[in-house]
Coordinates of C-alpha atoms and ligand atoms in Angstrom, one line a residue:
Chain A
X1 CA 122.1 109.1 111.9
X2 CA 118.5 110.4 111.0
X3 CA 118.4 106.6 110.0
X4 CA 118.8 105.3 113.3
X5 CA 116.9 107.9 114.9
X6 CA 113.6 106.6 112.8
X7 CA 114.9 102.9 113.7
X8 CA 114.7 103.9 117.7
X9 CA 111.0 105.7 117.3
X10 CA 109.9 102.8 115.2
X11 CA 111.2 100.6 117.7
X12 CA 109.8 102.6 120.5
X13 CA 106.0 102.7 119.0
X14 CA 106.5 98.7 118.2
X15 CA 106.2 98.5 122.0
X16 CA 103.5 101.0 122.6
X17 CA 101.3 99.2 120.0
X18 CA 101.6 95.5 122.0
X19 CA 101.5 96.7 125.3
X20 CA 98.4 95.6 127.2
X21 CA 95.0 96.8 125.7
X22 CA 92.3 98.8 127.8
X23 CA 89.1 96.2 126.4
X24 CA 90.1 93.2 124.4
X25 CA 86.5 93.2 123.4
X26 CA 86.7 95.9 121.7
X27 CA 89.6 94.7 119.6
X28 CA 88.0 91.9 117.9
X29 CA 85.3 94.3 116.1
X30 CA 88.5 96.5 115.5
X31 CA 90.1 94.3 113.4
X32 CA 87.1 92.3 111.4
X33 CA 86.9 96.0 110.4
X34 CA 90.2 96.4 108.9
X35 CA 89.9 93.1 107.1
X36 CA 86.9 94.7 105.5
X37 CA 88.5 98.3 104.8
X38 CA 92.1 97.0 103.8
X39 CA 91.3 93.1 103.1
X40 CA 88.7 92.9 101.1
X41 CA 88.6 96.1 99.5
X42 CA 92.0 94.7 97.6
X43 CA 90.1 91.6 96.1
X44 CA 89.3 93.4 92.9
X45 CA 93.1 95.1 92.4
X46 CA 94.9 91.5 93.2
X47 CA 92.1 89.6 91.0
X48 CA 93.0 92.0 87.9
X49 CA 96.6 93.0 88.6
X50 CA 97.1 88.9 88.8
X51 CA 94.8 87.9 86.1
X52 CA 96.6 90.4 83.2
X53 CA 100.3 90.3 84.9
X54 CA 99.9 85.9 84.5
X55 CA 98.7 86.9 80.9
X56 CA 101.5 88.9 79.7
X57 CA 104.4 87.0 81.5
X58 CA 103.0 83.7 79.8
X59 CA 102.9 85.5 76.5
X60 CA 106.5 87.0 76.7
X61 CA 107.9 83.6 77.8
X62 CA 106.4 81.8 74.7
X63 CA 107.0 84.6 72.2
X64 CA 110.8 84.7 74.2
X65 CA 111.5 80.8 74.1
X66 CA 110.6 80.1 70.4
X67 CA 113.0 78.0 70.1
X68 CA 112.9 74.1 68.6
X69 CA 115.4 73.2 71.3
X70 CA 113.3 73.9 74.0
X71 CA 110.3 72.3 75.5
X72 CA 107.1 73.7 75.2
X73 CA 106.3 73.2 78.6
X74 CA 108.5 75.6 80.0
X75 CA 106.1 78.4 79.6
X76 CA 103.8 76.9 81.9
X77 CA 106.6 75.9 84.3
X78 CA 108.1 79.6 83.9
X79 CA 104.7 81.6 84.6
X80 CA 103.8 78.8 87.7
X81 CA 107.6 79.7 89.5
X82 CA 107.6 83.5 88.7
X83 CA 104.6 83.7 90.1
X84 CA 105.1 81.3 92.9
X85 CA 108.6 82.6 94.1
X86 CA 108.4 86.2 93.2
X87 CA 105.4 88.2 91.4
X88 CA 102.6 87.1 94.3
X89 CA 103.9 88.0 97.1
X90 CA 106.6 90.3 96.8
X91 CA 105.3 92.5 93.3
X92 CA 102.0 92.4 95.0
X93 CA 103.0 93.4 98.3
X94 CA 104.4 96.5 96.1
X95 CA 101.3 97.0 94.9
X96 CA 99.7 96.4 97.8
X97 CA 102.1 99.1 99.8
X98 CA 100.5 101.6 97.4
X99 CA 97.0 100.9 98.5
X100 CA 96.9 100.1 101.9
X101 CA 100.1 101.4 103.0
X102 CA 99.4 104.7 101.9
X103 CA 95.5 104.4 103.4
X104 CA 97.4 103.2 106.5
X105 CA 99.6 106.4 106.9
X106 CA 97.3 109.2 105.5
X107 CA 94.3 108.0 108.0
X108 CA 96.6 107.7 111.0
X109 CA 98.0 110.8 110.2
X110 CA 95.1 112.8 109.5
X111 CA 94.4 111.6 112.7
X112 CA 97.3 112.9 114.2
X113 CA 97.4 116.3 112.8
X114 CA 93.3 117.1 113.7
X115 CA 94.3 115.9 117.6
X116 CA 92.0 112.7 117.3
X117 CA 95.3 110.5 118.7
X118 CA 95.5 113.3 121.7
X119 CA 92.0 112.8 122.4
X120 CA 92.6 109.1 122.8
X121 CA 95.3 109.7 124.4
X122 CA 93.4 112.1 126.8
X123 CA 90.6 110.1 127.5
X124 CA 93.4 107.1 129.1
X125 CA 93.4 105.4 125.6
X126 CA 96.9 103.6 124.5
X127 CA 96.3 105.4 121.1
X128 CA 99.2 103.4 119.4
X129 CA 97.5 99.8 120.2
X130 CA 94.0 100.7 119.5
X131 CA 94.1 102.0 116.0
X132 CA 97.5 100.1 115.1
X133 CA 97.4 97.1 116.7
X134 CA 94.1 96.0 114.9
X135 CA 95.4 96.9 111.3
X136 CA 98.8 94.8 111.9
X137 CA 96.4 92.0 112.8
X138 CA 94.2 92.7 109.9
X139 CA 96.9 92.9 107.2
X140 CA 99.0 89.9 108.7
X141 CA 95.9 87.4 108.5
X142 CA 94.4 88.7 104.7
X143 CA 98.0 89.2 103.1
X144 CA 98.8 85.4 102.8
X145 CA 95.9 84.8 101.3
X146 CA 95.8 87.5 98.9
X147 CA 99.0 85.6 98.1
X148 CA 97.7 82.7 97.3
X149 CA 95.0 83.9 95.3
X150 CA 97.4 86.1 93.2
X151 CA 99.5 83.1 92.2
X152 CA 96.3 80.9 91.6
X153 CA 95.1 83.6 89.1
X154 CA 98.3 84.1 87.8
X155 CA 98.8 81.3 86.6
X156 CA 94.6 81.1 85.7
X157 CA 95.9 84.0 83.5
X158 CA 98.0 82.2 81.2
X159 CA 96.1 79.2 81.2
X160 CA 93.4 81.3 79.4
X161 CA 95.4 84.0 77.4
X162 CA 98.4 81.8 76.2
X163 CA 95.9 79.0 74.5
X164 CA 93.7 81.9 73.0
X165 CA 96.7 83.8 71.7
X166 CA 97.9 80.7 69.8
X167 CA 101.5 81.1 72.2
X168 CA 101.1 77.8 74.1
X169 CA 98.3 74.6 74.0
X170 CA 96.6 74.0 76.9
X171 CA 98.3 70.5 77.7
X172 CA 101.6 72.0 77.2
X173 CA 100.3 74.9 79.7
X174 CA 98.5 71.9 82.2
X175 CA 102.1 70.0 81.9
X176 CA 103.9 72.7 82.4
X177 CA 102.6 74.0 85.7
X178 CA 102.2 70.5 87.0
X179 CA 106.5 69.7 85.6
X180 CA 108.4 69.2 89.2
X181 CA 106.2 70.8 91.3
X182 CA 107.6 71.9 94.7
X183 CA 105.2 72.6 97.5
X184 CA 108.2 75.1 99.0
X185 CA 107.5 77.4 97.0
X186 CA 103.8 78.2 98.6
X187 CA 105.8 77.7 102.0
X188 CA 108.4 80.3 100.9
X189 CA 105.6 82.7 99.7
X190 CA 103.5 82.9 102.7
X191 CA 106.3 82.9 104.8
X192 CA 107.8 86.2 102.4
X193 CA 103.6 87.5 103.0
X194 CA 103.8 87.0 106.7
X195 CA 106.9 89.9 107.0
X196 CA 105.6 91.7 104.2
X197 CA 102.3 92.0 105.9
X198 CA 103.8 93.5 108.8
X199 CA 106.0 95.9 107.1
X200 CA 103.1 97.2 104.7
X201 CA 100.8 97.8 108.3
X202 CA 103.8 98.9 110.8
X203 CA 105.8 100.8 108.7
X204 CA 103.0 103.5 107.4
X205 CA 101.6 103.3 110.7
X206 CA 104.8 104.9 112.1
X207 CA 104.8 107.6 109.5
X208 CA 101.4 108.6 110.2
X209 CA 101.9 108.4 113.9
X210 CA 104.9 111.0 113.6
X211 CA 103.5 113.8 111.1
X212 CA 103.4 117.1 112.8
X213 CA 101.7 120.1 111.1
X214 CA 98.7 119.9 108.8
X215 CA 97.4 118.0 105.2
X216 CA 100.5 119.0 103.1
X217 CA 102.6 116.9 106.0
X218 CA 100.0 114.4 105.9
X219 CA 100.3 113.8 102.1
X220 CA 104.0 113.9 102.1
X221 CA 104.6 111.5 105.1
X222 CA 102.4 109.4 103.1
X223 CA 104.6 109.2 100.0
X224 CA 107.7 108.9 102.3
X225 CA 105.7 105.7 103.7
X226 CA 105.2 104.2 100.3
X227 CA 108.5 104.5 99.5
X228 CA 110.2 103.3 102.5
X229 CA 107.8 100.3 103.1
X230 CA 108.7 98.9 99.4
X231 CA 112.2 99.7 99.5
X232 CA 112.3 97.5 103.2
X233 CA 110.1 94.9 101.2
X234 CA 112.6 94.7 98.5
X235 CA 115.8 94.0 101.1
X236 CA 113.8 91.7 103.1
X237 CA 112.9 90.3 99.6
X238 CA 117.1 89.5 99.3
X239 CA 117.2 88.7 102.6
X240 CA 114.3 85.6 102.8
X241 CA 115.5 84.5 99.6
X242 CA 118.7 84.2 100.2
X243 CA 118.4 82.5 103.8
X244 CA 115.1 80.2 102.8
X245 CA 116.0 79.1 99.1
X246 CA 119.3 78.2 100.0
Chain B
X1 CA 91.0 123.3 141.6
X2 CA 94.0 123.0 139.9
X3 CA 97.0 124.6 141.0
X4 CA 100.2 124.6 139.2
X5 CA 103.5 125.6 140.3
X6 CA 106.5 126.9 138.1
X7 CA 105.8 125.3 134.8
X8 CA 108.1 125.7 132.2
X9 CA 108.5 123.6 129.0
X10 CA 110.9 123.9 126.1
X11 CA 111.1 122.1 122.6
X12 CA 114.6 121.8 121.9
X13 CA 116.2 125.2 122.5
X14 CA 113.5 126.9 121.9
X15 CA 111.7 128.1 125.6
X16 CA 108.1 128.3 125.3
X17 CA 106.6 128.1 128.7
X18 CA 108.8 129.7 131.0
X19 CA 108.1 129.4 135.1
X20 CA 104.6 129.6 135.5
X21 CA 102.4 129.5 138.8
X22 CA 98.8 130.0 139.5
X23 CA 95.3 128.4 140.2
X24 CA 92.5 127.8 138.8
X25 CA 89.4 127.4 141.1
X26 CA 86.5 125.2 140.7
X27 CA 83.0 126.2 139.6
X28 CA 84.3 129.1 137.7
X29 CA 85.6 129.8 134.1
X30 CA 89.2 130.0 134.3
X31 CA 90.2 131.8 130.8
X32 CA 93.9 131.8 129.3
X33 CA 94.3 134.3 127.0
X34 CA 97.3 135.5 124.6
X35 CA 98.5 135.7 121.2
X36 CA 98.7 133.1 118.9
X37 CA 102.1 131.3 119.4
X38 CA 102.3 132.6 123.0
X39 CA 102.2 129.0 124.0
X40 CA 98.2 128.6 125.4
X41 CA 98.3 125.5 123.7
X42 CA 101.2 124.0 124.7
X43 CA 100.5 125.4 128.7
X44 CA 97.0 123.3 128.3
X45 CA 98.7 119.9 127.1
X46 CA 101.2 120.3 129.7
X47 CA 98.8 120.7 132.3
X48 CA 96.7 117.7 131.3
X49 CA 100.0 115.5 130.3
X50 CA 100.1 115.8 126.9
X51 CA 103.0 117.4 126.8
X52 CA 105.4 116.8 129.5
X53 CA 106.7 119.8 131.5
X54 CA 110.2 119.9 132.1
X55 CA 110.0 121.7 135.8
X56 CA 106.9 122.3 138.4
X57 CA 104.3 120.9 139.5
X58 CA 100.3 119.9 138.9
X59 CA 98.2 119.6 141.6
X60 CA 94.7 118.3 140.6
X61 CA 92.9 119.3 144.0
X62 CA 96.1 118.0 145.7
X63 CA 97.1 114.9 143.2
X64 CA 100.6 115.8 141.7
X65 CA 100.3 114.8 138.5
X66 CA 104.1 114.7 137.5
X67 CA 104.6 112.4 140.6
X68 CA 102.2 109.6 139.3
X69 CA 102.6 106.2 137.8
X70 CA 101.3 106.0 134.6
X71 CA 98.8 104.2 135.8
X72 CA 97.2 106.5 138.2
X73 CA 97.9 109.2 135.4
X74 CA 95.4 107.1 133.0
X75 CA 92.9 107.1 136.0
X76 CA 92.9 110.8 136.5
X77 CA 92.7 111.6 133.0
X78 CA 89.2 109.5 133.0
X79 CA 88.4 113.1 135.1
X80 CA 89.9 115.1 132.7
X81 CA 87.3 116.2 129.9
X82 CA 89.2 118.0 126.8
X83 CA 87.5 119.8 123.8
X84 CA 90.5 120.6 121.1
X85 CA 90.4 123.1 119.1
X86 CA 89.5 121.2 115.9
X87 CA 87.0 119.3 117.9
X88 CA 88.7 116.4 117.2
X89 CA 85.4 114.1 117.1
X90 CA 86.4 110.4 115.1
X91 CA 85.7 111.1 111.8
X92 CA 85.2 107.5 111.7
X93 CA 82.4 107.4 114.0
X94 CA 79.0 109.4 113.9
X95 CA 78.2 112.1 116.6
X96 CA 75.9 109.5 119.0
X97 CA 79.0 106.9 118.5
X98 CA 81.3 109.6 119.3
X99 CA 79.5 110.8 122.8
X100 CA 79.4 107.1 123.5
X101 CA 82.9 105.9 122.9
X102 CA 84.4 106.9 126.6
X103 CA 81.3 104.8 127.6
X104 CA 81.9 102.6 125.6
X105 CA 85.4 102.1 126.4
X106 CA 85.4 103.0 130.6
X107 CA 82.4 101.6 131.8
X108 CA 80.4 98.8 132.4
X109 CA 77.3 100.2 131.5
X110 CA 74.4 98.4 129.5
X111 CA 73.1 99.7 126.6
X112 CA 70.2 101.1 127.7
X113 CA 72.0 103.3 130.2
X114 CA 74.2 104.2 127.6
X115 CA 71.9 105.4 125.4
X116 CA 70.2 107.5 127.8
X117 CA 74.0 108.9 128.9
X118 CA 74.3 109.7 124.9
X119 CA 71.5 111.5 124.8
X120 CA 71.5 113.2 127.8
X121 CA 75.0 114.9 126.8
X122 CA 73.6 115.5 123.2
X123 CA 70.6 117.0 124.5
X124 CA 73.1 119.2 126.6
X125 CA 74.4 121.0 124.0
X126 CA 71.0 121.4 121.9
X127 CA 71.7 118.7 119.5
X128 CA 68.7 117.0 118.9
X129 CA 68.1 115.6 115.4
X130 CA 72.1 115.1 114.0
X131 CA 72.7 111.8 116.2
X132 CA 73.8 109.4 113.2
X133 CA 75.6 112.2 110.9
X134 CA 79.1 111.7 110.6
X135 CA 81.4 114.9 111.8
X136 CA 82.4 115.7 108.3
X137 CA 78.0 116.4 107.4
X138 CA 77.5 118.7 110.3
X139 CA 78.8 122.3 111.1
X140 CA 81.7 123.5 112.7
X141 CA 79.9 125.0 115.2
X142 CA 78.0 121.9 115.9
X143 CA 81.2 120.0 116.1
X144 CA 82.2 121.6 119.0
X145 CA 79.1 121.0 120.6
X146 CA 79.4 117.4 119.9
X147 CA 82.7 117.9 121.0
X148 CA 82.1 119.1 124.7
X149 CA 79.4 116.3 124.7
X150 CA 81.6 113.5 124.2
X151 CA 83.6 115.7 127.1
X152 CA 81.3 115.6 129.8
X153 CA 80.1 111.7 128.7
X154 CA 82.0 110.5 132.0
X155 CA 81.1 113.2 134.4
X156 CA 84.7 114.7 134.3
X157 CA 85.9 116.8 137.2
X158 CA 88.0 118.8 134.5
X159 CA 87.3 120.6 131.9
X160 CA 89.7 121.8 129.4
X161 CA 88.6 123.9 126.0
X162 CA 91.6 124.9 123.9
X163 CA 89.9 127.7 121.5
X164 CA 86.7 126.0 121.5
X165 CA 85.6 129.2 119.4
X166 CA 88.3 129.3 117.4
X167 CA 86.6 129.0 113.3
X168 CA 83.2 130.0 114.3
X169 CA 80.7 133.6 113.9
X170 CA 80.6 135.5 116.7
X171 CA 76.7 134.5 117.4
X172 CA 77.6 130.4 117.4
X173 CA 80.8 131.7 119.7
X174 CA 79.1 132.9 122.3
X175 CA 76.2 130.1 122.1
X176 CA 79.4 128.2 122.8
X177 CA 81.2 130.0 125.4
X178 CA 78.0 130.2 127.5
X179 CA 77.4 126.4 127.0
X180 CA 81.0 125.9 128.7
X181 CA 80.2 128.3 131.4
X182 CA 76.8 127.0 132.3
X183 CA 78.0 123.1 132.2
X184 CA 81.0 124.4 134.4
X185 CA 78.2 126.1 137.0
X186 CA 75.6 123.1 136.7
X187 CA 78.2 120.2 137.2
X188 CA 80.7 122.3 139.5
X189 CA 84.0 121.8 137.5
X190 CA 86.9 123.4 137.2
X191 CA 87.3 124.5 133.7
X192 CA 89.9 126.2 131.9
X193 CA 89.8 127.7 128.7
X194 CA 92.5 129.0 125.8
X195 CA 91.1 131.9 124.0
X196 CA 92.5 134.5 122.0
X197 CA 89.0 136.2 121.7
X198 CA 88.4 139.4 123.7
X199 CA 84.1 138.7 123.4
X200 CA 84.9 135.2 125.3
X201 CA 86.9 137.3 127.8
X202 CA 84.0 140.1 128.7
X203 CA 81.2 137.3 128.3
X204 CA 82.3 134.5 130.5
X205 CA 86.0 134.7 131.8
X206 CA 85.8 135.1 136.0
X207 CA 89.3 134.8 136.2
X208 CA 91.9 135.6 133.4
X209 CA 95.4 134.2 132.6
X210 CA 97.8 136.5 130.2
X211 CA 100.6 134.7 128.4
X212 CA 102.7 136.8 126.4
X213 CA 105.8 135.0 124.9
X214 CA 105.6 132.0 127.3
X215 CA 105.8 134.1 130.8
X216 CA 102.5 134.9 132.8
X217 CA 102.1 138.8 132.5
X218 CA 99.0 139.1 134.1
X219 CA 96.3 137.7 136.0
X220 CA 93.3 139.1 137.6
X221 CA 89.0 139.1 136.8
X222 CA 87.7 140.7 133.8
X223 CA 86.5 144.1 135.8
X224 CA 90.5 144.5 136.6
X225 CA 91.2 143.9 132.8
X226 CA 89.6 146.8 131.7
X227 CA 91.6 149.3 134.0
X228 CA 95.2 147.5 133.5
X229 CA 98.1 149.7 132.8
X230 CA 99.7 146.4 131.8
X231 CA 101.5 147.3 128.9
X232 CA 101.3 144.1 126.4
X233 CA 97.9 143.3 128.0
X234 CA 96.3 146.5 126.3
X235 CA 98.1 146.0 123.1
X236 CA 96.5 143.0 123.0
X237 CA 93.3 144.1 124.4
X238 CA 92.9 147.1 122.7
X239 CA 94.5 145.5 119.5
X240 CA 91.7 146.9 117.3
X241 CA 90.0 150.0 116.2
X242 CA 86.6 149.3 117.8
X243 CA 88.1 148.2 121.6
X244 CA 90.1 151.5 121.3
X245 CA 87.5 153.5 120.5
X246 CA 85.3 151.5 123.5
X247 CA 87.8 152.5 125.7
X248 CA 87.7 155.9 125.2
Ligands
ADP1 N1 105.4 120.0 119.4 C1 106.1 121.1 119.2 N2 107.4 121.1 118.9 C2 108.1 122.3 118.8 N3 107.5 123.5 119.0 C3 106.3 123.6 119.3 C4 105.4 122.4 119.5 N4 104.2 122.8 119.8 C5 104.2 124.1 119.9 N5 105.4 124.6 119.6 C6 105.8 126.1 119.6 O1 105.5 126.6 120.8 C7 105.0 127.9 120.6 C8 103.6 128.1 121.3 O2 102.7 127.4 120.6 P1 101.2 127.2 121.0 O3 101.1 126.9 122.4 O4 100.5 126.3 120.0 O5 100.6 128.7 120.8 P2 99.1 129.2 121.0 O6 99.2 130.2 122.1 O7 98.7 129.8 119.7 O8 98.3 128.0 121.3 C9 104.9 128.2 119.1 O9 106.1 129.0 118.8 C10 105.1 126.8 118.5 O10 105.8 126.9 117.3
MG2 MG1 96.7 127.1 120.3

């Protein structure tokens, strides 16, 4: 029941947010500065999170598959599809939920709580589309191609750690990656960043927009965000997988 | 002048505004007084739309505001000037980009013009050299000041303060109720304040509101206040040691 009330308000801010803005103008700076604050500022944590997480995934296969039966390249060919189909976007997106999904919720609902949302709302400003709107945009154009980066570094990561741990050579590595390559998978990935995006910016949004009472309630409806935006990634995870890999 | 008619407002079961009437006239500092929780807060949002009332009506010099479209309610709020209590200045923004945001956003105005609206207000409220802090690096007492600057940035016709003293000494408090009072003379606006601060009430208030546990109980000027034989108005008047022994 408390479910489906949350389902209705989320529903009902959806529509708030993309109703007609006062100044489109305005908009554009809007979101070039959330690509800055929530975009850019994840570089460094998707550069090392992919980097190491490629390292260790190509390590454990090889150390896992030592084994004269199998091929050597299927290290290579293991790290490329995990992180092709699964750690970039969706383990990311995780990670990702914890950085700018909680920054989502705890700025919109510090907002809330210190009346900065009524005074927008006082002044004859659609409070919902000007500071949501612009960080839905934001995270739905920068989250694919954090994606993309995380798998190219992934797999960057086991290119250099597997050869310098003695776990794989670098042609074995090079063929494996390269073994059946099928350009889906990217297809599939961005396509599992695109909903992702919007869950990690929508979702947190709503929790901010909702928090009545002071920082305590700010901190907690943060957390509940967190966890609610990557349990939702995780079904839609099943979901997309399960309708586009069919 | 705003008049409004039977107001009452409930959150669930829970009654907090129950039937009020009254007016507030223009050019004068209307004051609404009463305990914290007695529901100032919640009477102020409902009279500007924040909250919606469940009965009555709002008359902004005539305009009923629960009859409007939502678009003519989003006009007459760019009248409407609101300090909250907080302040409520973007902390995302510094003070000259907070005065200038309503500009920014409602007219057409060039830069320059602008810019000399921005300072105008600032200058207003005696802030002269804190134009590119952020609210979080200047003083409480300064953010309400920026605060009713950003409020008057569009020439309001309104004025609303809810506890604009609220947090501050009593020397900054008065430095701010005067500021309200003179801007509400000089510009000719009808301005209504929350207070639960007896020093607003005797400095500035021309007419007085009491709301004690969401009813009105009284109204009247601040030479009446002094002789009422209202009896929750004098416990709350003379709540403290000093007002009693000023009374005697
Ligand atoms: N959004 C809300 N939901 C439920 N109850 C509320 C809400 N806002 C205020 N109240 C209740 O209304 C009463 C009056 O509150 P308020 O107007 O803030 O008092 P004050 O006179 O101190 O400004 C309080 O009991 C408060 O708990
Ligand atoms: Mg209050």
């Amino acid at each position: 029941m408390r479910f489906l009330v949350h389902v209705g308000k989320y529903g009902l801010l959806l529509k708030k947010i993309f109703s007609k803005p006062e100044k489109v103008k305005i908009y554009y700076k809007l979101v070039l500065q959330e690509i800055e604050l929530l975009g850019l500022n994840s570089i460094g944590l998707v550069i090392i999170v992919s980097l190491f997480s490629g390292a260790v995934i190509t390590l454990q296969l090889a150390y896992n598959m030592d084994n004269p039966f199998l091929p050597d390249y299927l290290v290579g060919l293991g790290n490329r599809d995990t992180m092709l189909l699964e750690f970039s976007s969706t383990i990311m997106a995780l990670i990702l939920t914890g950085k700018i999904g909680s920054h989502i919720s705890s700025e919109i609902g510090s907002m809330k709580v210190t009346e900065q949302i009524d005074s927008l709302e006082m002044m004859g400003i659609n409070s919902a589309g000007y500071l949501i709107l612009p960080k839905i945009i934001a995270v739905m154009l920068i989250l694919p191609l954090l994606t993309i980066m995380s798998a190219f570094l992934g797999i960057l990561g086991g290119l250099i750690a597997g050869p310098l741990a003695g776990a794989v050579t670098v042609s074995d590595y090079l063929d494996g990656i390269t073994y059946v390559f099928n350009p889906y998978y990217v297809t599939f990935s961005i396509i599992k960043a695109f909903f992702y995006a919007f869950l990690i910016s929508s979702v947190p949004s709503y929790f901010g927009y909702h928090v009545e009472g002071g920082a305590l309630e700010v901190g907690k409806s943060s957390t509940q965000a967190v966890v609610t935006t990557s349990i939702l990634i995780l079904v839609f995870d099943l979901l997309l997988t399960q309708i586009l890999l069919q | 002048m705003i008049e409004i008619q039977n107001i009452s407002k409930s959150f669930g079961e829970k009654k907090v505004l129950d039937d009020i009437s009254t007016v507030f006239q223009k050019g004068q500092t209307n004051l609404i007084i009463g305990q914290s929780g007695s529901g100032k807060t919640v009477l102020l949002k409902s009279i500007v739309g924040l909250h919606e009332a469940d009965e009555g009506n709002i008359l902004y010099d005539g305009r009923d505001l629960l009859g409007m479209n939502l678009r003519d309610q989003k006009t007459l709020r760019r009248e409407i000037g609101m300090v909250f209590q907080g302040g409520a200045l973007f902390d995302s923004l510094t003070v000259e980009q907070n005065v200038r945001f309503p500009l920014d956003m409602f007219t057409d105005q060039t830069e320059a013009e602008k810019q000399d609206r921005v300072d105008f207000c600032l200058e207003r409220v005696n802030i002269v050299d804190a134009h590119h802090k952020f609210p979080s690096e200047i003083s409480g007492g300064m953010q309400k000041r920026v605060a009713i600057a950003r409020a008057i940035a569009l020439n309001p016709r309104y004025l609303f303060c809810d506890e604009p003293n609220s947090g501050l000494d009593p020397l900054t408090a008065i430095v701010i109720d005067n500021l309200i009072n003179e801007i509400t003379k000089e510009f000719d606006i009808t301005t209504i304040i929350n207070t639960h601060d007896m020093n607003s009430v005797m400095e500035i208030g021309e007419k007085i509101l009491f709301i004690h546990k969401g009813k009105k109980e009284w109204e009247g000027s601040k030479e009446d206040i002094l002789r009422t034989e209202n009896k929750p108005l004098n416990e709350f008047i003379f709540s403290t040691k000093l007002t009693q022994q000023l009374k005697k």
